[in-house]
Coordinates of C-alpha atoms in Angstrom, one line a residue:
M1 CA -48.8 35.3 -6.9
H2 CA -49.0 38.1 -4.4
Y3 CA -49.6 41.0 -6.8
I4 CA -52.1 39.1 -9.0
G5 CA -53.9 38.2 -5.8
M6 CA -53.8 41.9 -4.8
L7 CA -55.4 42.8 -8.1
A8 CA -58.2 40.3 -7.3
F9 CA -59.0 42.5 -4.2
I10 CA -61.7 44.9 -5.4
L11 CA -62.4 48.1 -3.5
P12 CA -65.0 50.8 -4.5
I13 CA -62.2 53.4 -4.6
P14 CA -59.2 53.8 -6.9
V15 CA -56.0 52.0 -5.8
A16 CA -52.4 52.8 -6.9
Y17 CA -49.1 51.2 -5.8
H18 CA -45.9 53.0 -4.7
W19 CA -43.3 51.3 -6.9
P20 CA -40.2 51.8 -4.7
T21 CA -42.0 50.0 -1.9
V22 CA -43.0 47.3 -4.4
L23 CA -39.3 46.8 -5.2
L24 CA -38.5 46.6 -1.5
S25 CA -41.0 43.8 -1.1
L26 CA -39.5 42.1 -4.1
F27 CA -36.1 42.3 -2.4
A28 CA -37.6 40.6 0.7
A29 CA -38.9 37.7 -1.6
I30 CA -35.5 37.3 -3.2
L31 CA -33.8 37.3 0.3
A32 CA -36.2 34.5 1.4
S33 CA -35.4 32.5 -1.7
A34 CA -31.7 32.9 -1.1
I35 CA -32.1 31.6 2.4
A36 CA -34.1 28.6 1.1
L37 CA -31.5 27.7 -1.6
Y38 CA -28.7 28.0 0.9
V39 CA -30.4 25.6 3.4
V40 CA -31.3 22.9 0.9
S41 CA -27.9 23.1 -0.8
R42 CA -26.0 22.0 2.3
E43 CA -24.7 18.4 2.7
K44 CA -26.8 17.9 5.8
M45 CA -30.0 19.5 7.1
G46 CA -30.7 18.8 10.8
A47 CA -33.7 19.8 12.8
S48 CA -32.0 23.0 14.1
R49 CA -30.9 24.1 10.7
A50 CA -34.4 23.3 9.2
A51 CA -36.1 25.3 12.0
A52 CA -33.8 28.3 11.6
G53 CA -34.1 28.3 7.8
S54 CA -37.9 28.0 7.9
V55 CA -38.2 30.9 10.4
L56 CA -36.0 33.1 8.3
M57 CA -37.7 32.1 5.1
G58 CA -41.2 32.6 6.6
A59 CA -40.2 36.0 7.9
G60 CA -39.1 36.9 4.4
I61 CA -42.4 35.8 2.8
A62 CA -44.4 37.6 5.5
S63 CA -42.3 40.7 5.0
M64 CA -42.8 40.5 1.2
H65 CA -46.6 40.4 1.8
Y66 CA -47.0 43.1 4.3
I67 CA -44.4 45.4 2.7
G68 CA -46.4 45.0 -0.5
M69 CA -49.6 46.0 1.4
T70 CA -47.9 49.2 2.5
A71 CA -47.2 50.0 -1.1
M72 CA -51.0 50.6 -1.7
R73 CA -52.1 54.2 -2.2
L74 CA -55.8 54.8 -1.7
P75 CA -58.2 57.2 0.1
A76 CA -58.7 54.9 3.1
I77 CA -57.1 53.7 6.3
C78 CA -56.0 50.1 6.6
H79 CA -56.6 48.2 9.9
F80 CA -55.1 44.7 10.7
D81 CA -56.5 41.9 12.9
S82 CA -53.6 40.9 15.1
F83 CA -54.7 37.2 15.4
L84 CA -55.0 36.8 11.7
V85 CA -51.6 38.5 11.1
V86 CA -49.9 36.1 13.5
L87 CA -51.7 33.2 11.9
S88 CA -50.5 34.3 8.5
V89 CA -46.9 34.4 9.7
V90 CA -47.3 30.9 11.2
F91 CA -48.6 29.7 7.8
A92 CA -45.6 31.3 6.1
V93 CA -43.1 29.6 8.5
S94 CA -45.0 26.2 8.1
I95 CA -45.0 26.6 4.3
S96 CA -41.2 27.3 4.4
L97 CA -40.6 24.3 6.5
A98 CA -42.5 22.1 4.2
A99 CA -40.8 23.6 1.1
L100 CA -37.4 23.1 2.6
W101 CA -38.0 19.5 3.6
V102 CA -39.5 18.5 0.3
T103 CA -36.8 20.2 -1.8
F104 CA -33.9 18.8 0.3
H105 CA -35.1 15.2 0.2
L106 CA -36.0 15.2 -3.5
R107 CA -33.0 17.2 -4.7
E108 CA -31.2 14.0 -5.8
E109 CA -34.0 13.0 -8.2
K110 CA -32.5 13.5 -11.7
T111 CA -35.4 12.5 -14.0
G112 CA -39.1 12.5 -14.0
V113 CA -41.7 14.4 -11.9
G114 CA -42.7 11.6 -9.5
R115 CA -45.6 11.4 -7.1
E116 CA -43.5 12.9 -4.3
K117 CA -42.5 16.0 -6.3
L118 CA -46.1 16.4 -7.5
A119 CA -47.5 16.1 -4.0
G120 CA -44.9 18.6 -2.7
A121 CA -45.8 21.0 -5.5
V122 CA -49.5 20.8 -4.7
V123 CA -48.9 21.3 -0.9
M124 CA -46.7 24.4 -1.5
G125 CA -49.0 25.8 -4.3
A126 CA -52.0 25.5 -1.9
A127 CA -50.2 26.8 1.2
I128 CA -48.8 30.0 -0.3
P129 CA -52.2 31.4 -1.3
L130 CA -53.5 30.3 2.1
M131 CA -50.9 32.5 3.8
H132 CA -51.7 35.3 1.3
Y133 CA -55.4 35.3 1.8
T134 CA -55.1 34.9 5.5
G135 CA -53.1 38.1 5.5
M136 CA -55.6 39.8 3.3
A137 CA -58.4 38.7 5.6
A138 CA -56.5 40.4 8.5
A139 CA -56.8 43.8 6.6
S140 CA -59.9 46.0 6.7
F141 CA -60.3 49.5 5.1
T142 CA -62.3 52.6 6.2
P143 CA -62.8 55.6 4.0
S144 CA -60.7 58.7 4.7
D145 CA -60.9 62.3 3.6
M146 CA -57.2 62.8 3.9
P147 CA -55.5 63.6 0.5
V148 CA -53.6 60.6 -1.0
D149 CA -49.8 61.0 -1.8
L150 CA -49.6 59.6 -5.4
S151 CA -45.9 60.5 -5.9
N152 CA -44.0 57.5 -7.4
A153 CA -47.3 55.6 -7.5
V154 CA -48.8 53.8 -10.4
S155 CA -52.2 52.3 -11.1
I156 CA -52.7 48.8 -12.5
S157 CA -54.9 48.4 -15.5
A158 CA -56.0 45.3 -17.4
L159 CA -53.0 45.8 -19.6
G160 CA -50.7 46.0 -16.6
T161 CA -52.2 42.8 -15.2
A162 CA -51.4 41.1 -18.5
G163 CA -47.9 42.5 -18.3
I164 CA -47.4 41.2 -14.8
V165 CA -48.5 37.7 -15.9
A166 CA -46.3 37.8 -18.9
V167 CA -43.2 38.9 -17.0
T168 CA -43.9 36.3 -14.4
L169 CA -44.2 33.6 -17.0
I170 CA -41.0 34.8 -18.8
V171 CA -39.1 34.8 -15.5
L172 CA -40.4 31.3 -14.7
G173 CA -39.5 30.1 -18.2
L174 CA -36.0 31.6 -18.0
A175 CA -35.5 29.9 -14.6
L176 CA -36.7 26.5 -16.0
L177 CA -34.5 27.0 -19.1
T178 CA -31.5 27.9 -17.0
S179 CA -32.1 24.9 -14.7
W180 CA -32.3 22.6 -17.7
M181 CA -29.2 24.0 -19.3
D182 CA -27.3 23.8 -16.0
R183 CA -28.3 20.1 -15.6
R184 CA -27.4 19.4 -19.2
F185 CA -24.0 21.0 -18.8
A186 CA -23.6 19.1 -15.5
A187 CA -24.4 15.8 -17.3
Q188 CA -21.8 16.7 -20.0
T189 CA -19.2 17.6 -17.4
L190 CA -20.0 14.3 -15.6
E191 CA -19.6 12.3 -18.8
L192 CA -16.3 14.1 -19.5
Q193 CA -15.1 13.4 -16.0
E194 CA -16.1 9.8 -16.3
E195 CA -14.2 9.5 -19.6
R196 CA -11.1 11.1 -18.0
L197 CA -11.5 8.8 -15.0
Q198 CA -11.7 5.7 -17.3
R199 CA -8.6 6.9 -19.2
S200 CA -6.7 7.6 -16.0
E201 CA -7.7 4.1 -14.7
A202 CA -6.5 2.6 -18.0
Y203 CA -3.1 4.5 -17.7
L204 CA -2.9 3.4 -14.0
A205 CA -3.6 -0.3 -14.9
E206 CA -1.0 -0.2 -17.7
A207 CA 1.6 1.4 -15.3
Q208 CA 0.9 -1.3 -12.7
R209 CA 1.3 -4.0 -15.3
L210 CA 4.6 -2.6 -16.5
T211 CA 6.0 -2.1 -13.0
H212 CA 4.4 -5.4 -11.6
T213 CA 2.7 -3.4 -8.9
G214 CA -0.8 -4.1 -7.6
S215 CA -2.8 -1.7 -5.4
W216 CA -5.1 -2.9 -2.6
A217 CA -7.2 -1.7 0.3
W218 CA -8.7 -3.9 3.1
R219 CA -10.9 -3.2 6.1
V220 CA -9.4 -3.8 9.5
A221 CA -12.7 -5.0 11.0
G222 CA -13.3 -8.4 9.4
R223 CA -10.1 -8.0 7.2
D224 CA -12.1 -8.2 4.0
A225 CA -10.8 -6.6 0.8
L226 CA -12.2 -3.2 -0.3
H227 CA -10.2 -2.9 -3.5
L228 CA -7.9 -5.2 -5.4
S229 CA -6.4 -4.1 -8.8
K230 CA -6.1 -6.5 -11.7
E231 CA -2.3 -6.6 -11.4
W232 CA -2.7 -7.7 -7.7
Y233 CA -4.9 -10.6 -8.9
R234 CA -2.2 -11.5 -11.5
I235 CA 0.7 -11.3 -9.0
Y236 CA -1.1 -13.5 -6.4
G237 CA -2.5 -15.9 -9.0
F238 CA -6.2 -15.4 -8.2
D239 CA -9.0 -15.2 -10.8
T240 CA -10.8 -11.9 -11.0
E241 CA -14.1 -13.7 -11.9
D242 CA -14.0 -15.5 -8.6
G243 CA -14.3 -12.3 -6.7
P244 CA -12.0 -11.0 -3.9
P245 CA -10.3 -13.7 -1.9
T246 CA -10.9 -14.0 1.8
F247 CA -8.2 -13.2 4.3
E248 CA -7.5 -16.9 4.9
E249 CA -7.1 -17.5 1.2
H250 CA -4.7 -14.6 0.9
L251 CA -2.8 -15.9 4.0
Q252 CA -2.5 -19.4 2.4
R253 CA -0.7 -17.9 -0.6
I254 CA 2.1 -16.6 1.6
H255 CA 5.1 -19.0 1.8
P256 CA 5.0 -21.0 5.1
E257 CA 8.5 -19.9 6.1
D258 CA 7.5 -16.2 5.7
R259 CA 4.0 -16.3 7.1
A260 CA 5.0 -15.5 10.7
K261 CA 7.1 -12.6 9.6
W262 CA 4.3 -11.1 7.5
Q263 CA 1.8 -11.6 10.3
R264 CA 4.1 -10.1 12.9
E265 CA 4.6 -6.9 10.8
L266 CA 0.9 -6.6 10.1
D267 CA 0.0 -6.9 13.8
R268 CA 2.5 -4.3 14.7
A269 CA 1.1 -1.8 12.2
I270 CA -2.4 -2.4 13.5
A271 CA -1.4 -1.9 17.1
E272 CA 0.6 1.3 16.4
K273 CA -1.6 2.6 13.6
S274 CA 1.5 3.1 11.5
D275 CA 2.9 2.3 8.1
Y276 CA 4.4 -1.1 7.4
E277 CA 6.8 -2.5 4.8
V278 CA 7.8 -6.1 4.4
E279 CA 9.4 -8.4 1.9
F280 CA 8.2 -12.0 1.7
R281 CA 7.6 -14.9 -0.7
I282 CA 4.3 -16.3 -2.0
L283 CA 3.7 -19.9 -3.1
L284 CA 1.4 -20.2 -6.2
P285 CA -0.8 -23.2 -6.9
D286 CA 1.6 -24.4 -9.6
G287 CA 4.5 -24.6 -7.1
S288 CA 6.3 -21.5 -8.3
V289 CA 7.6 -18.9 -5.8
R290 CA 7.5 -15.1 -6.2
H291 CA 9.1 -12.5 -4.1
I292 CA 6.8 -9.6 -3.0
H293 CA 7.5 -6.2 -1.6
T294 CA 4.5 -4.7 0.2
V295 CA 3.9 -1.2 1.6
G296 CA 0.8 -0.4 3.6
H297 CA -0.6 2.9 5.0
P298 CA -3.3 3.2 7.7
V299 CA -6.5 5.2 7.2
C300 CA -8.5 6.4 10.2
N301 CA -12.1 7.5 10.4
A302 CA -13.5 10.8 11.7
S303 CA -13.3 9.6 15.3
G304 CA -9.6 8.6 15.0
D305 CA -10.2 4.8 15.0
L306 CA -8.2 2.7 12.5
A307 CA -10.6 1.8 9.7
Q308 CA -8.6 0.3 6.8
F309 CA -5.2 -0.1 5.2
M310 CA -4.3 0.8 1.7
G311 CA -1.1 0.2 -0.2
S312 CA 0.7 -1.7 -3.0
S313 CA 2.4 -5.0 -3.6
T314 CA 5.3 -5.3 -6.1
D315 CA 6.6 -8.4 -7.7
I316 CA 10.4 -8.2 -7.1
T317 CA 11.1 -11.8 -8.2
Q318 CA 13.3 -10.8 -11.2
R319 CA 15.2 -8.4 -9.0
K320 CA 15.8 -11.1 -6.4
L321 CA 17.0 -13.5 -9.0
G322 CA 19.3 -10.9 -10.4
E323 CA 20.8 -10.1 -7.0
E324 CA 21.3 -13.9 -6.4
A325 CA 23.0 -14.2 -9.8
L326 CA 25.2 -11.2 -9.1
R327 CA 26.2 -12.6 -5.7
Q328 CA 27.0 -16.0 -7.3
A329 CA 29.0 -14.2 -10.0
Q330 CA 31.0 -12.3 -7.3
V331 CA 31.7 -15.6 -5.5
D332 CA 32.8 -17.2 -8.8
L333 CA 35.0 -14.2 -9.6
A334 CA 36.6 -14.2 -6.2
H335 CA 37.3 -17.9 -6.7
V336 CA 38.9 -17.3 -10.1
S337 CA 40.9 -14.5 -8.6
R338 CA 42.3 -16.8 -5.9
V339 CA 43.1 -19.5 -8.5
T340 CA 44.8 -16.9 -10.8
T341 CA 46.8 -15.6 -7.9
M342 CA 47.8 -19.1 -6.9
G343 CA 48.9 -19.8 -10.4
E344 CA 51.3 -16.9 -10.4
L345 CA 52.7 -18.2 -7.1
A346 CA 53.0 -21.9 -8.1
A347 CA 56.8 -21.8 -8.3
S348 CA 57.1 -19.9 -5.0
L349 CA 54.7 -22.3 -3.2
A350 CA 56.5 -25.3 -4.6
H351 CA 59.7 -23.9 -3.2
E352 CA 58.1 -23.4 0.2
V353 CA 56.7 -26.9 0.3
N354 CA 60.0 -28.4 -0.9
Q355 CA 61.9 -26.8 2.0
P356 CA 60.3 -28.8 4.8
I357 CA 60.2 -31.9 2.6
A358 CA 63.9 -31.6 1.9
A359 CA 64.6 -31.0 5.6
A360 CA 62.5 -34.1 6.5
V361 CA 64.5 -36.2 4.0
T362 CA 67.8 -34.9 5.4
D363 CA 66.6 -35.7 8.9
A364 CA 65.4 -39.1 7.9
N365 CA 68.9 -40.0 6.4
T366 CA 70.5 -38.6 9.5
C367 CA 68.3 -40.8 11.6
L368 CA 69.2 -43.9 9.5
R369 CA 73.0 -43.1 9.8
W370 CA 72.7 -42.9 13.6
L371 CA 70.8 -46.2 13.7
T372 CA 73.1 -48.1 11.3
R373 CA 76.3 -47.3 13.2
D374 CA 78.0 -50.2 15.0
Q375 CA 76.8 -48.7 18.2
P376 CA 73.5 -46.9 17.3
D377 CA 73.1 -43.4 18.9
L378 CA 69.5 -43.6 19.8
D379 CA 69.4 -40.1 21.4
E380 CA 70.6 -38.5 18.2
A381 CA 68.3 -40.7 16.1
R382 CA 65.4 -39.7 18.3
K383 CA 66.2 -36.0 17.8
A384 CA 66.4 -36.4 14.0
A385 CA 63.1 -38.2 13.9
S386 CA 61.5 -35.4 15.9
R387 CA 62.8 -32.8 13.5
M388 CA 61.6 -34.9 10.6
A389 CA 58.1 -35.0 12.2
N390 CA 58.1 -31.2 12.7
D391 CA 59.2 -30.7 9.1
A392 CA 56.4 -33.0 7.8
T393 CA 53.8 -31.2 9.9
R394 CA 55.0 -27.8 8.6
A395 CA 54.7 -29.1 5.0
A396 CA 51.2 -30.4 5.7
D397 CA 50.2 -27.0 7.1
I398 CA 51.5 -25.2 4.0
I399 CA 49.6 -27.6 1.8
S400 CA 46.4 -27.1 3.9
R401 CA 46.6 -23.4 3.6
I402 CA 47.1 -23.7 -0.2
R403 CA 44.1 -26.0 -0.5
L404 CA 41.9 -23.5 1.5
L405 CA 42.9 -20.7 -0.9
F406 CA 41.9 -22.9 -3.8
T407 CA 38.6 -23.9 -2.2
K408 CA 35.5 -22.3 -3.6
V409 CA 33.4 -22.6 -0.5
S410 CA 34.9 -20.6 2.4
P411 CA 34.7 -21.9 6.0
P412 CA 32.3 -20.2 8.5
R413 CA 33.5 -17.1 10.2
E414 CA 35.6 -17.4 13.3
W415 CA 37.8 -15.3 15.6
V416 CA 41.0 -14.6 13.6
D417 CA 44.3 -13.4 14.9
V418 CA 45.4 -10.8 12.4
N419 CA 49.0 -11.0 13.3
E420 CA 49.0 -14.7 12.8
S421 CA 47.5 -14.3 9.4
V422 CA 50.2 -11.8 8.5
R423 CA 52.9 -14.2 9.6
D424 CA 51.4 -17.0 7.6
M425 CA 51.4 -14.9 4.4
I426 CA 55.0 -13.8 5.0
V427 CA 56.0 -17.5 5.2
L428 CA 54.2 -18.1 1.8
L429 CA 55.7 -15.1 0.1
R430 CA 59.2 -15.0 1.5
S431 CA 60.8 -16.7 -1.5
E432 CA 59.0 -14.4 -3.8
A433 CA 60.4 -11.4 -1.9
T434 CA 63.9 -13.0 -1.9
R435 CA 63.7 -13.4 -5.7
Y436 CA 63.4 -9.6 -6.2
S437 CA 65.6 -8.6 -3.3
I438 CA 62.7 -7.2 -1.3
S439 CA 63.1 -7.1 2.4
L440 CA 60.0 -7.9 4.5
R441 CA 59.6 -6.0 7.8
T442 CA 56.8 -6.3 10.3
E443 CA 55.6 -4.0 13.1
L444 CA 52.9 -6.0 14.7
A445 CA 51.2 -4.8 17.9
S446 CA 51.4 -7.3 20.7
D447 CA 48.1 -6.5 22.3
L448 CA 45.9 -6.8 19.2
S449 CA 42.4 -8.0 19.7
P450 CA 41.0 -10.8 17.5
V451 CA 38.5 -10.0 14.7
M452 CA 35.4 -12.0 13.6
G453 CA 35.9 -13.0 9.9
D454 CA 36.6 -15.5 7.3
R455 CA 40.3 -16.5 7.7
V456 CA 40.7 -17.6 4.0
Q457 CA 39.2 -14.3 2.7
L458 CA 41.4 -12.2 5.0
Q459 CA 44.5 -14.1 3.9
Q460 CA 43.4 -13.5 0.3
V461 CA 43.3 -9.7 1.0
L462 CA 46.8 -9.8 2.6
M463 CA 48.2 -11.9 -0.2
N464 CA 46.8 -9.5 -2.8
L465 CA 48.2 -6.4 -1.0
L466 CA 51.6 -8.0 -0.5
L467 CA 51.9 -9.1 -4.1
N468 CA 50.8 -5.7 -5.3
G469 CA 53.5 -4.1 -3.2
M470 CA 56.1 -6.5 -4.6
D471 CA 55.0 -5.8 -8.2
A472 CA 55.4 -2.0 -7.5
M473 CA 59.0 -2.5 -6.5
K474 CA 60.3 -5.0 -9.1
D475 CA 61.6 -2.3 -11.4
V476 CA 62.9 0.4 -9.0
D477 CA 66.6 0.8 -8.5
T478 CA 66.5 2.1 -4.9
T479 CA 65.9 0.2 -1.6
R480 CA 63.0 -2.3 -1.9
E481 CA 61.3 -2.6 1.4
L482 CA 57.8 -3.9 2.2
T483 CA 56.5 -3.1 5.7
I484 CA 53.4 -4.7 7.3
H485 CA 52.1 -2.7 10.3
S486 CA 49.3 -3.6 12.7
Q487 CA 47.8 -1.6 15.5
S488 CA 44.6 -0.9 17.5
V489 CA 42.8 2.3 16.5
K490 CA 39.8 4.2 17.9
N491 CA 36.2 2.8 17.8
E492 CA 37.5 -0.7 18.9
Q493 CA 39.0 -1.4 15.5
V494 CA 42.2 -3.0 14.2
M495 CA 44.2 -1.4 11.3
V496 CA 46.7 -3.2 9.1
S497 CA 48.8 -1.3 6.6
V498 CA 51.1 -2.6 3.8
S499 CA 53.6 0.0 2.7
D500 CA 56.1 -0.3 -0.1
T501 CA 58.8 1.9 -1.6
G502 CA 57.8 1.4 -5.2
V503 CA 56.4 3.6 -8.0
G504 CA 53.4 4.9 -6.0
L505 CA 49.8 5.3 -7.0
P506 CA 48.9 6.5 -10.5
P507 CA 48.4 10.4 -10.6
Q508 CA 44.8 11.5 -9.9
Q509 CA 43.7 7.9 -9.9
A510 CA 44.1 6.9 -6.3
E511 CA 40.4 5.9 -6.0
Q512 CA 40.0 4.4 -9.4
I513 CA 42.3 1.6 -8.6
F514 CA 39.5 0.0 -6.6
N515 CA 37.2 0.0 -9.7
A516 CA 36.5 -3.3 -11.4
F517 CA 38.8 -4.0 -14.4
F518 CA 41.0 -0.9 -13.7
T519 CA 44.6 -2.0 -13.7
T520 CA 48.1 -0.5 -14.2
K521 CA 49.7 -3.9 -14.8
P522 CA 50.3 -5.1 -18.4
H523 CA 48.8 -8.5 -17.6
G524 CA 46.5 -7.6 -14.7
T525 CA 42.8 -8.4 -14.4
G526 CA 41.8 -5.3 -12.5
M527 CA 39.8 -7.3 -10.0
G528 CA 42.2 -7.9 -7.1
L529 CA 41.7 -4.6 -5.3
R530 CA 37.9 -4.6 -6.1
I531 CA 37.5 -8.0 -4.6
S532 CA 39.7 -7.1 -1.6
R533 CA 37.6 -4.0 -0.8
S534 CA 34.4 -6.0 -1.1
I535 CA 35.8 -8.6 1.3
I536 CA 36.8 -6.0 3.9
E537 CA 33.5 -4.1 3.6
S538 CA 31.6 -7.4 4.1
H539 CA 33.5 -7.7 7.4
G540 CA 32.4 -4.3 8.5
G541 CA 35.7 -2.6 7.7
R542 CA 37.2 -0.1 5.2
L543 CA 40.1 -0.4 2.7
W544 CA 41.9 2.6 1.2
A545 CA 45.2 3.7 -0.4
A546 CA 47.5 6.6 -0.1
N547 CA 51.0 7.7 -1.4
N548 CA 54.0 7.4 0.8
S549 CA 56.6 10.1 1.3
P550 CA 59.0 10.3 -0.4
R551 CA 58.0 7.4 -2.6
G552 CA 55.8 4.3 -2.7
A553 CA 52.2 3.6 -1.6
S554 CA 50.4 2.3 1.5
F555 CA 47.3 0.2 1.5
C556 CA 45.4 0.2 4.8
F557 CA 42.3 -1.6 6.0
T558 CA 40.4 -1.6 9.3
L559 CA 38.3 -4.4 10.8
P560 CA 36.0 -4.4 13.9
T561 CA 37.5 -6.1 16.9
K562 CA 35.9 -8.8 19.1
A563 CA 34.0 -6.4 21.3
E564 CA 32.4 -4.4 18.4
A565 CA 31.6 -7.7 16.5
E566 CA 29.7 -9.1 19.5
E567 CA 27.8 -5.8 19.8

């Protein structure tokens, strides 16, 4: 526009243009355009940025105009009106401000020209010539006899004018074509990204369906849902067509017994702006119950305030049912193990029960003899009756212990005297030891603290270890001795060891003997030691085995004492 306007300026003298200076003025125009593009491409354009950009852009336009004026080569002297020069610069800055404002606020318009764009174009198209011709009005020329320096100067003919117009239109056309192609490529890229996003969302939805995991996000203020995946709707039993449920509707789905726990964990996470993780149950409208594992993560805004939570909810019902089935199977297996063990001890237990019964019968006959004498000896009869009562009580105690070992439901945990449990097992197994010429020896600490546990389960462990020790010595030709030792150890624990002089542990298999179904006995089940270790570990203790020197093996276990159990 500038150079075509310059050609419209007719003087009665020849005019040429210094082309290096023309290129300098073109550089000023390019610089002004770069500043304008930079300002309008920012995410935000405040008043200060718009003012700075318009001043720089206006200065670039004015520089382009007046540098272009200095490119003129003619036999005359150019004078400028200061007021009009300043006014032209003000017009340039004003034009720049209008151009920046219109372009910035209309840059999101994708299609169509629109009245706003058309009005902006008219304003800018009228304002730019206004600045140009104001600057031209500021210039006046007086003839001069000084010779003109025409080096690197060119004159503009009608053909040159046509060339300028043609080049201008070509550049403008290329700019429009480039813009159209850029927008086309951007649209294609956007379509490709949307297609990839849809494919990614489909993969994510399928992954959530397979893992029974639903994603969600909810706003802290108002606690309304921002995002709920389809799998979340399915897990909680809501219909997607009904829209997002309210916070109260969501709360009503949580099982009444778990509602307080869920609310407490949520309030803590909000107060601390921290992650939260909680397992709870939900109650569906059809009465079915699901187990849910939820993980949440806080999201804060730019000022650091807690804005929302996002996370996932996983349906772990099948896992919970599997864990419950496994626990029940372990209970059943432990019960079977006890029954199997008691079957092997039937003869020995019958002998133990027969002993006090036989003694009671003998005492009863003795009591009758003392009473049927011509002169009854009441004192001796009384002693015999007392012994008979003690024998009957001992038989009843043995039978009670046997019934507890057969019982499937164990009594609640209580304070247990380990030494007393050891003595009880020795009473039950003494005849078994006598049958195989095994001597039983005890080394029990007198100051042993009680432990918190299930008396029947701990007796089951002792019985298992004692029977294993006896089995290991049945076929040895040397001394057969089974030693039970109890003592207090560090960390407020009690340790019990059962040592034998048998064949020892299988080579390189000391730890495998605790694996399920691993056995060295021809008719063993391979579950006794596995169950024994599970019982000890459930009491907070540890069970292990080691070889003795020179022969045999030791099985040791530790249990927390009263002080540690209370802690």
